[in-house]
Amino acid sequence: DKGNRRHFMEKEIHEQPEMISHTLAHYVDFVGGVSKPLDLPFDFAKIDRLAISACGTAYLAGLIGKYWFERYARLPVDIDVASEFRYREMPLSNKDAAFFISQSGETADTLASLRYCRKAGMKIGAIVNVRESTMARESDVVLPTLAGPEIGVASTKAFTCQLSVLATLAVRAGAARGTISLEQEKTLVRELSEAPRFANQVLKLEDQIEKLARELSRYKHVLYLGRDTNFPLAMEGALKLKEISYIHAEGYAAGELKHGPIALIDENMPVIVIAPHDRIFEKTVSNMQEVAARGGKIILITDQRGAAHATVETMETIVLPDVPEIISPIIYALPIQMLAYFTAVFMGTDVDQPRNLAKSVTVE
Ligand code: M6R
């Protein structure tokens, strides 16, 4: 049931504050400000590496997870798309753990990677949305996303709930490994608890984003740029736009601009820059200047401080609230989903059932 929404995707975008809140509450105790007990088949303090494997949007969630595990827990993460992971014969250790991320819990390549790691004697965690799925059954621990059923082929709420689970796990791992103090853990948990409220605020930018989408629907190519966790988010923005609007889009690490994609810049290819005012904001401003100098049109997604410090003319600036670093990827996912959604609506495509795509890819 779509309720009063035009598409499931629209409904699912709007469900995010609630679903993120449910998911977070499963893993952290907001009152005590610490992680809830979780029966893990391994000890974060005793493993040397974590392997993560997934496909599509779930893979991009895993990539953001890598930044978190390495930052907060100093735990090295190997991550691949599952179709590569299962065949690249990487060295695996039975002392380590592996996480598989999947909305459906049935994706063929991800499941094959899971079985491959199980055979290698690793401990298996499945971050899945469907609790009765094959991956859930074949894992040592199920780490559920509580997104509720996701019907739209384009993944939205499953993605932000996957991010929510990964963020709480990274904090938990940091606490177990002693790389964050109890005080830092409490701060991070409190910051995570603010995600639903900020997500709600961002949903109110709908009118601005819809107007921008009307513009965007006139173009044939779009480039997304971001640094740090906004790099995977740039790829997610591009994936979302191409899959439902059929506009060609690519996501790049902003620092890679000079290594190739800058050759494409002209007034016909808008550049969407995802850049909150963080440690490396100034670096991204230089990239925007390079784009502007070549006649490129910039759509900047930033926060209030970023908008005040971006010394470059933009086609549009979407200003999000200033949010804590740890929840930034969760909050910045929303405007890119909304932009893809409205662009597809203007293009008149079948938003919930885009051509050639299946919700769950159960064959290789
Ligand atoms: O069910 P899964 O999470 O394993 O699915 C993985 C991908 O097929 C999926 O995320 C796909 O990329 C989405 N259509 C993206 O919106």
Coordinates of C-alpha atoms and ligand atoms in Angstrom, one line a residue:
D1 CA 0.0 0.0 0.0
K2 CA 1.4 3.3 -1.1
G3 CA -0.7 5.3 1.3
N4 CA -1.2 8.8 -0.2
R5 CA 2.1 8.6 -2.1
R6 CA 2.5 8.3 -5.9
H7 CA 5.2 5.7 -5.7
F8 CA 6.6 3.2 -3.2
M9 CA 9.9 4.9 -3.5
E10 CA 8.5 8.2 -2.4
K11 CA 6.8 6.5 0.5
E12 CA 10.0 4.6 1.5
I13 CA 12.0 7.8 1.3
H14 CA 9.6 9.4 3.8
E15 CA 9.6 6.4 6.1
Q16 CA 13.3 6.8 6.8
P17 CA 13.3 8.8 10.0
E18 CA 11.1 6.2 11.6
M19 CA 12.9 3.2 10.2
I20 CA 16.3 4.6 11.1
S21 CA 15.1 5.2 14.6
H22 CA 13.8 1.6 14.9
T23 CA 17.0 0.2 13.6
L24 CA 19.3 2.3 15.8
A25 CA 17.2 1.4 18.9
H26 CA 17.9 -2.3 18.2
Y27 CA 21.6 -1.7 18.6
V28 CA 22.1 1.1 21.0
D29 CA 20.6 2.1 24.3
F30 CA 19.8 5.8 23.9
V31 CA 19.1 6.3 27.6
G32 CA 22.4 4.8 28.8
G33 CA 24.2 6.1 25.8
V34 CA 26.0 2.8 25.1
S35 CA 25.7 -0.2 22.8
K36 CA 23.2 -2.8 23.7
P37 CA 24.5 -6.3 24.4
L38 CA 24.8 -8.3 21.2
D39 CA 25.6 -12.0 21.0
L40 CA 28.4 -11.9 18.5
P41 CA 30.2 -15.1 17.5
F42 CA 33.5 -13.3 17.5
D43 CA 35.2 -10.6 19.5
F44 CA 35.9 -7.3 17.8
A45 CA 39.0 -6.9 20.0
K46 CA 40.5 -10.2 18.8
I47 CA 40.1 -10.0 15.0
D48 CA 42.7 -8.5 12.7
R49 CA 40.5 -7.7 9.7
L50 CA 36.9 -7.6 8.7
A51 CA 35.8 -8.6 5.2
I52 CA 32.6 -7.0 3.8
S53 CA 30.9 -8.1 0.6
A54 CA 27.7 -6.9 -1.1
C55 CA 26.2 -5.7 -4.4
G56 CA 24.9 -2.4 -5.6
T57 CA 23.6 0.0 -3.0
A58 CA 24.4 -2.5 -0.2
Y59 CA 28.0 -2.5 -1.4
L60 CA 28.1 1.3 -1.2
A61 CA 26.8 1.1 2.3
G62 CA 29.6 -1.3 3.1
L63 CA 32.1 1.1 1.6
I64 CA 31.0 3.8 4.0
G65 CA 31.2 1.2 6.8
K66 CA 34.8 0.7 5.9
Y67 CA 35.6 4.3 6.6
W68 CA 33.8 4.0 10.0
F69 CA 35.4 0.8 11.1
E70 CA 38.8 2.1 10.2
R71 CA 38.2 5.5 11.8
Y72 CA 36.5 4.6 15.0
A73 CA 37.8 1.1 15.6
R74 CA 41.2 1.1 13.7
L75 CA 39.9 -2.2 12.2
P76 CA 41.1 -2.8 8.6
V77 CA 38.3 -3.7 6.3
D78 CA 38.5 -5.5 3.0
I79 CA 35.5 -4.8 0.8
D80 CA 34.5 -5.9 -2.7
V81 CA 31.5 -6.1 -4.8
A82 CA 30.3 -9.7 -4.2
S83 CA 30.8 -10.8 -7.8
E84 CA 34.5 -9.9 -7.5
F85 CA 34.9 -11.1 -3.9
R86 CA 33.7 -14.7 -4.7
Y87 CA 36.3 -15.2 -7.5
R88 CA 39.3 -13.2 -6.6
E89 CA 40.7 -15.8 -4.3
M90 CA 41.8 -13.3 -1.6
P91 CA 43.7 -14.6 1.4
L92 CA 41.2 -15.2 4.2
S93 CA 41.8 -16.1 7.9
N94 CA 39.6 -18.3 10.0
K95 CA 40.3 -16.0 12.9
D96 CA 38.5 -13.1 11.2
A97 CA 34.9 -12.2 10.6
A98 CA 33.0 -11.3 7.4
F99 CA 29.9 -9.2 7.0
F100 CA 27.4 -9.6 4.1
I101 CA 25.0 -6.8 3.5
S102 CA 21.8 -7.4 1.6
Q103 CA 18.3 -6.0 1.7
S104 CA 16.7 -9.2 0.3
G105 CA 19.2 -11.6 1.8
E106 CA 19.0 -13.6 -1.4
T107 CA 21.3 -11.9 -3.9
A108 CA 23.2 -14.7 -5.7
D109 CA 26.7 -13.2 -5.6
T110 CA 26.5 -12.1 -2.0
L111 CA 25.2 -15.5 -0.9
A112 CA 28.0 -17.2 -2.8
S113 CA 30.6 -14.9 -1.1
L114 CA 29.0 -15.8 2.3
R115 CA 29.3 -19.5 1.6
Y116 CA 32.9 -19.0 0.4
C117 CA 33.9 -17.3 3.7
R118 CA 32.0 -19.9 5.7
K119 CA 34.0 -22.6 4.0
A120 CA 37.2 -20.7 4.9
G121 CA 36.1 -21.0 8.6
M122 CA 35.3 -17.3 9.1
K123 CA 32.6 -16.1 11.4
I124 CA 29.7 -14.7 9.4
G125 CA 27.4 -11.8 10.1
A126 CA 24.5 -11.0 7.8
I127 CA 23.1 -7.5 7.7
V128 CA 19.8 -8.2 6.1
N129 CA 16.4 -6.6 5.9
V130 CA 14.5 -9.9 5.3
R131 CA 14.8 -11.9 8.5
E132 CA 13.7 -15.2 7.0
S133 CA 16.2 -15.0 4.1
T134 CA 18.8 -17.5 3.0
M135 CA 21.6 -15.3 4.2
A136 CA 20.1 -14.9 7.6
R137 CA 19.8 -18.7 7.9
E138 CA 23.3 -19.4 6.8
S139 CA 25.0 -16.8 9.0
D140 CA 26.4 -17.1 12.6
V141 CA 24.7 -13.8 13.6
V142 CA 21.8 -11.9 11.9
L143 CA 22.3 -8.2 12.2
P144 CA 18.9 -6.9 11.1
T145 CA 18.0 -3.7 9.4
L146 CA 14.5 -2.7 10.6
A147 CA 13.5 -0.9 7.5
G148 CA 10.2 -2.8 6.9
P149 CA 9.4 -4.2 3.5
E150 CA 11.1 -2.3 0.7
I151 CA 9.1 -2.5 -2.6
G152 CA 10.7 0.1 -4.8
V153 CA 13.5 -1.4 -6.9
A154 CA 15.7 1.6 -6.0
S155 CA 16.9 1.0 -2.5
T156 CA 16.4 3.9 -0.2
K157 CA 15.4 3.1 3.4
A158 CA 17.2 -0.2 3.4
F159 CA 20.4 1.8 2.6
T160 CA 20.1 4.3 5.4
C161 CA 19.2 1.5 7.8
Q162 CA 22.3 -0.5 6.6
L163 CA 24.3 2.6 7.4
S164 CA 22.7 2.9 10.8
V165 CA 23.6 -0.7 11.6
L166 CA 27.2 -0.3 10.4
A167 CA 27.7 2.9 12.3
T168 CA 26.5 1.3 15.6
L169 CA 28.8 -1.7 14.9
A170 CA 31.8 0.5 14.2
V171 CA 31.2 2.3 17.5
R172 CA 30.8 -1.0 19.3
A173 CA 34.0 -2.3 17.7
G174 CA 35.8 0.9 18.7
A175 CA 34.7 0.4 22.3
A176 CA 35.7 -3.2 22.3
R177 CA 39.1 -2.4 20.8
G178 CA 39.7 0.5 23.1
T179 CA 40.1 2.9 20.3
I180 CA 37.4 5.1 21.7
S181 CA 36.8 5.9 25.3
L182 CA 33.5 5.3 27.1
E183 CA 32.9 9.1 26.9
Q184 CA 33.5 9.1 23.2
E185 CA 31.1 6.1 22.8
K186 CA 28.4 8.0 24.6
T187 CA 28.9 11.1 22.5
L188 CA 28.7 9.0 19.3
V189 CA 25.6 7.2 20.5
R190 CA 24.0 10.5 21.3
E191 CA 24.9 11.9 17.9
L192 CA 23.5 8.7 16.2
S193 CA 20.2 9.3 18.1
E194 CA 19.8 12.6 16.4
A195 CA 19.7 11.1 12.9
P196 CA 15.9 10.7 12.7
R197 CA 15.3 14.3 13.7
F198 CA 17.8 15.6 11.1
A199 CA 16.4 13.3 8.5
N200 CA 13.0 14.8 9.1
Q201 CA 14.3 18.3 8.5
V202 CA 15.9 17.3 5.3
L203 CA 12.6 15.8 3.9
K204 CA 11.2 19.3 4.2
L205 CA 13.5 20.4 1.4
E206 CA 11.3 18.6 -1.0
D207 CA 10.1 21.7 -2.9
Q208 CA 13.5 23.0 -3.6
I209 CA 14.8 19.5 -4.7
E210 CA 11.7 19.0 -6.9
K211 CA 12.4 22.3 -8.7
L212 CA 16.0 21.4 -9.2
A213 CA 15.0 17.9 -10.5
R214 CA 13.0 19.6 -13.3
E215 CA 16.2 21.3 -14.4
L216 CA 18.3 18.2 -14.0
S217 CA 15.9 16.1 -16.2
R218 CA 17.0 18.2 -19.2
Y219 CA 20.6 16.8 -19.1
K220 CA 22.0 13.6 -20.5
H221 CA 25.0 13.2 -18.2
V222 CA 25.6 14.0 -14.6
L223 CA 28.8 13.7 -12.5
Y224 CA 28.7 13.3 -8.7
L225 CA 31.8 14.1 -6.6
G226 CA 32.6 13.7 -2.9
R227 CA 35.5 12.9 -0.6
D228 CA 35.7 10.6 2.4
T229 CA 32.3 9.0 3.1
N230 CA 30.8 11.3 0.5
F231 CA 32.7 9.4 -2.2
P232 CA 30.6 6.2 -1.8
L233 CA 27.7 8.5 -1.5
A234 CA 28.6 10.1 -4.8
M235 CA 28.5 6.7 -6.4
E236 CA 25.2 6.0 -4.7
G237 CA 23.7 9.2 -6.1
A238 CA 24.9 8.3 -9.5
L239 CA 23.5 4.7 -9.2
K240 CA 20.2 6.0 -8.0
L241 CA 19.9 8.5 -10.8
K242 CA 20.8 6.2 -13.6
E243 CA 18.7 3.3 -12.4
I244 CA 15.4 5.2 -12.3
S245 CA 15.8 8.2 -14.6
Y246 CA 18.1 6.5 -17.1
I247 CA 20.3 9.6 -17.2
H248 CA 23.9 8.6 -17.4
A249 CA 25.6 9.4 -14.2
E250 CA 29.0 8.7 -12.6
G251 CA 30.3 9.1 -9.1
Y252 CA 33.9 9.9 -8.4
A253 CA 36.2 10.7 -5.6
A254 CA 36.6 14.5 -5.9
G255 CA 40.3 14.1 -5.8
E256 CA 40.2 12.0 -9.0
L257 CA 38.7 14.8 -11.0
K258 CA 42.0 15.8 -12.4
H259 CA 42.9 12.3 -13.3
G260 CA 40.3 12.0 -16.1
P261 CA 36.7 13.1 -15.6
I262 CA 37.6 16.8 -15.8
A263 CA 38.0 16.3 -19.6
L264 CA 34.2 15.8 -19.7
I265 CA 33.3 19.1 -18.0
D266 CA 31.3 21.6 -20.0
E267 CA 28.0 23.4 -19.6
N268 CA 26.1 20.2 -20.6
M269 CA 27.1 18.1 -17.7
P270 CA 26.1 19.3 -14.2
V271 CA 28.4 18.3 -11.4
I272 CA 26.7 17.4 -8.1
V273 CA 29.1 18.0 -5.2
I274 CA 28.4 16.4 -1.9
A275 CA 30.4 18.4 0.6
P276 CA 29.5 19.1 4.2
H277 CA 31.9 21.5 5.9
D278 CA 34.3 18.9 7.2
R279 CA 38.1 18.5 7.6
I280 CA 38.6 18.4 3.9
F281 CA 36.0 20.8 2.7
E282 CA 38.6 23.2 1.4
K283 CA 40.0 20.5 -0.9
T284 CA 36.6 20.0 -2.4
V285 CA 36.2 23.8 -2.9
S286 CA 39.3 23.7 -5.1
N287 CA 37.7 20.9 -7.2
M288 CA 34.6 23.1 -7.6
Q289 CA 36.8 26.0 -8.7
E290 CA 38.3 23.7 -11.3
V291 CA 34.8 22.7 -12.5
A292 CA 33.6 26.4 -12.6
A293 CA 36.7 27.5 -14.5
R294 CA 35.7 25.1 -17.3
G295 CA 32.1 26.4 -17.5
G296 CA 30.7 23.4 -15.5
K297 CA 27.5 23.9 -13.6
I298 CA 27.7 23.0 -9.9
I299 CA 24.9 21.7 -7.7
L300 CA 26.3 21.9 -4.2
I301 CA 24.9 19.8 -1.4
T302 CA 26.3 21.1 1.8
D303 CA 25.5 22.6 5.3
Q304 CA 25.2 26.1 6.5
R305 CA 28.9 26.5 7.2
G306 CA 29.8 25.0 3.8
A307 CA 27.4 27.3 2.0
A308 CA 29.0 30.3 3.7
H309 CA 32.6 29.2 2.8
A310 CA 32.1 27.9 -0.7
T311 CA 33.7 30.6 -2.8
V312 CA 32.2 29.5 -6.1
E313 CA 29.1 30.2 -8.1
T314 CA 26.6 27.3 -8.1
M315 CA 23.6 26.5 -10.3
E316 CA 21.9 25.5 -7.0
T317 CA 23.0 25.0 -3.4
I318 CA 21.1 22.7 -1.2
V319 CA 21.7 23.6 2.4
L320 CA 21.3 20.8 5.0
P321 CA 21.5 21.4 8.8
D322 CA 24.9 21.1 10.4
V323 CA 25.1 17.5 11.5
P324 CA 27.7 15.5 13.5
E325 CA 30.2 13.7 11.3
I326 CA 29.1 10.2 12.2
I327 CA 25.5 10.7 10.9
S328 CA 26.5 12.7 7.9
P329 CA 26.3 9.9 5.3
I330 CA 22.8 8.9 6.6
I331 CA 21.5 12.5 6.3
Y332 CA 23.2 13.3 3.0
A333 CA 21.7 10.1 1.5
L334 CA 18.3 11.7 1.5
P335 CA 18.7 14.7 -0.8
I336 CA 20.4 12.4 -3.4
Q337 CA 17.5 10.0 -3.2
M338 CA 15.0 12.8 -3.5
L339 CA 16.8 14.3 -6.5
A340 CA 16.8 11.0 -8.3
Y341 CA 13.2 10.4 -7.5
F342 CA 11.9 13.7 -8.7
T343 CA 14.1 13.6 -11.8
A344 CA 12.6 10.2 -12.7
V345 CA 9.1 11.5 -12.1
F346 CA 9.8 14.4 -14.5
M347 CA 11.2 12.0 -17.1
G348 CA 8.1 9.9 -16.8
T349 CA 9.8 6.6 -16.1
D350 CA 8.5 3.7 -14.2
V351 CA 10.0 4.7 -10.9
D352 CA 9.2 1.6 -8.8
Q353 CA 9.9 -0.9 -11.6
P354 CA 12.6 0.6 -13.8
R355 CA 13.3 -1.2 -17.0
N356 CA 15.7 -4.2 -17.0
L357 CA 16.0 -4.3 -13.3
A358 CA 14.8 -6.8 -10.6
K359 CA 14.4 -6.1 -7.0
S360 CA 16.4 -9.1 -6.0
V361 CA 19.1 -10.5 -8.3
T362 CA 19.0 -14.2 -7.5
V363 CA 20.9 -15.4 -10.6
E364 CA 24.6 -14.6 -11.3
Ligands
M6R1 O1 18.9 -7.3 -1.9 P1 20.3 -6.7 -2.0 O2 20.5 -5.6 -1.0 O3 21.3 -7.8 -1.9 O4 20.4 -6.1 -3.5 C1 21.6 -5.6 -3.9 C2 21.4 -4.7 -5.2 O5 20.9 -5.5 -6.2 C3 20.6 -3.5 -4.9 O6 21.1 -2.7 -3.9 C4 20.5 -2.6 -6.2 O7 21.8 -2.1 -6.5 C5 19.4 -1.6 -6.0 N1 18.5 -1.6 -7.1 C6 20.0 -0.2 -5.9 O8 19.0 0.8 -5.8

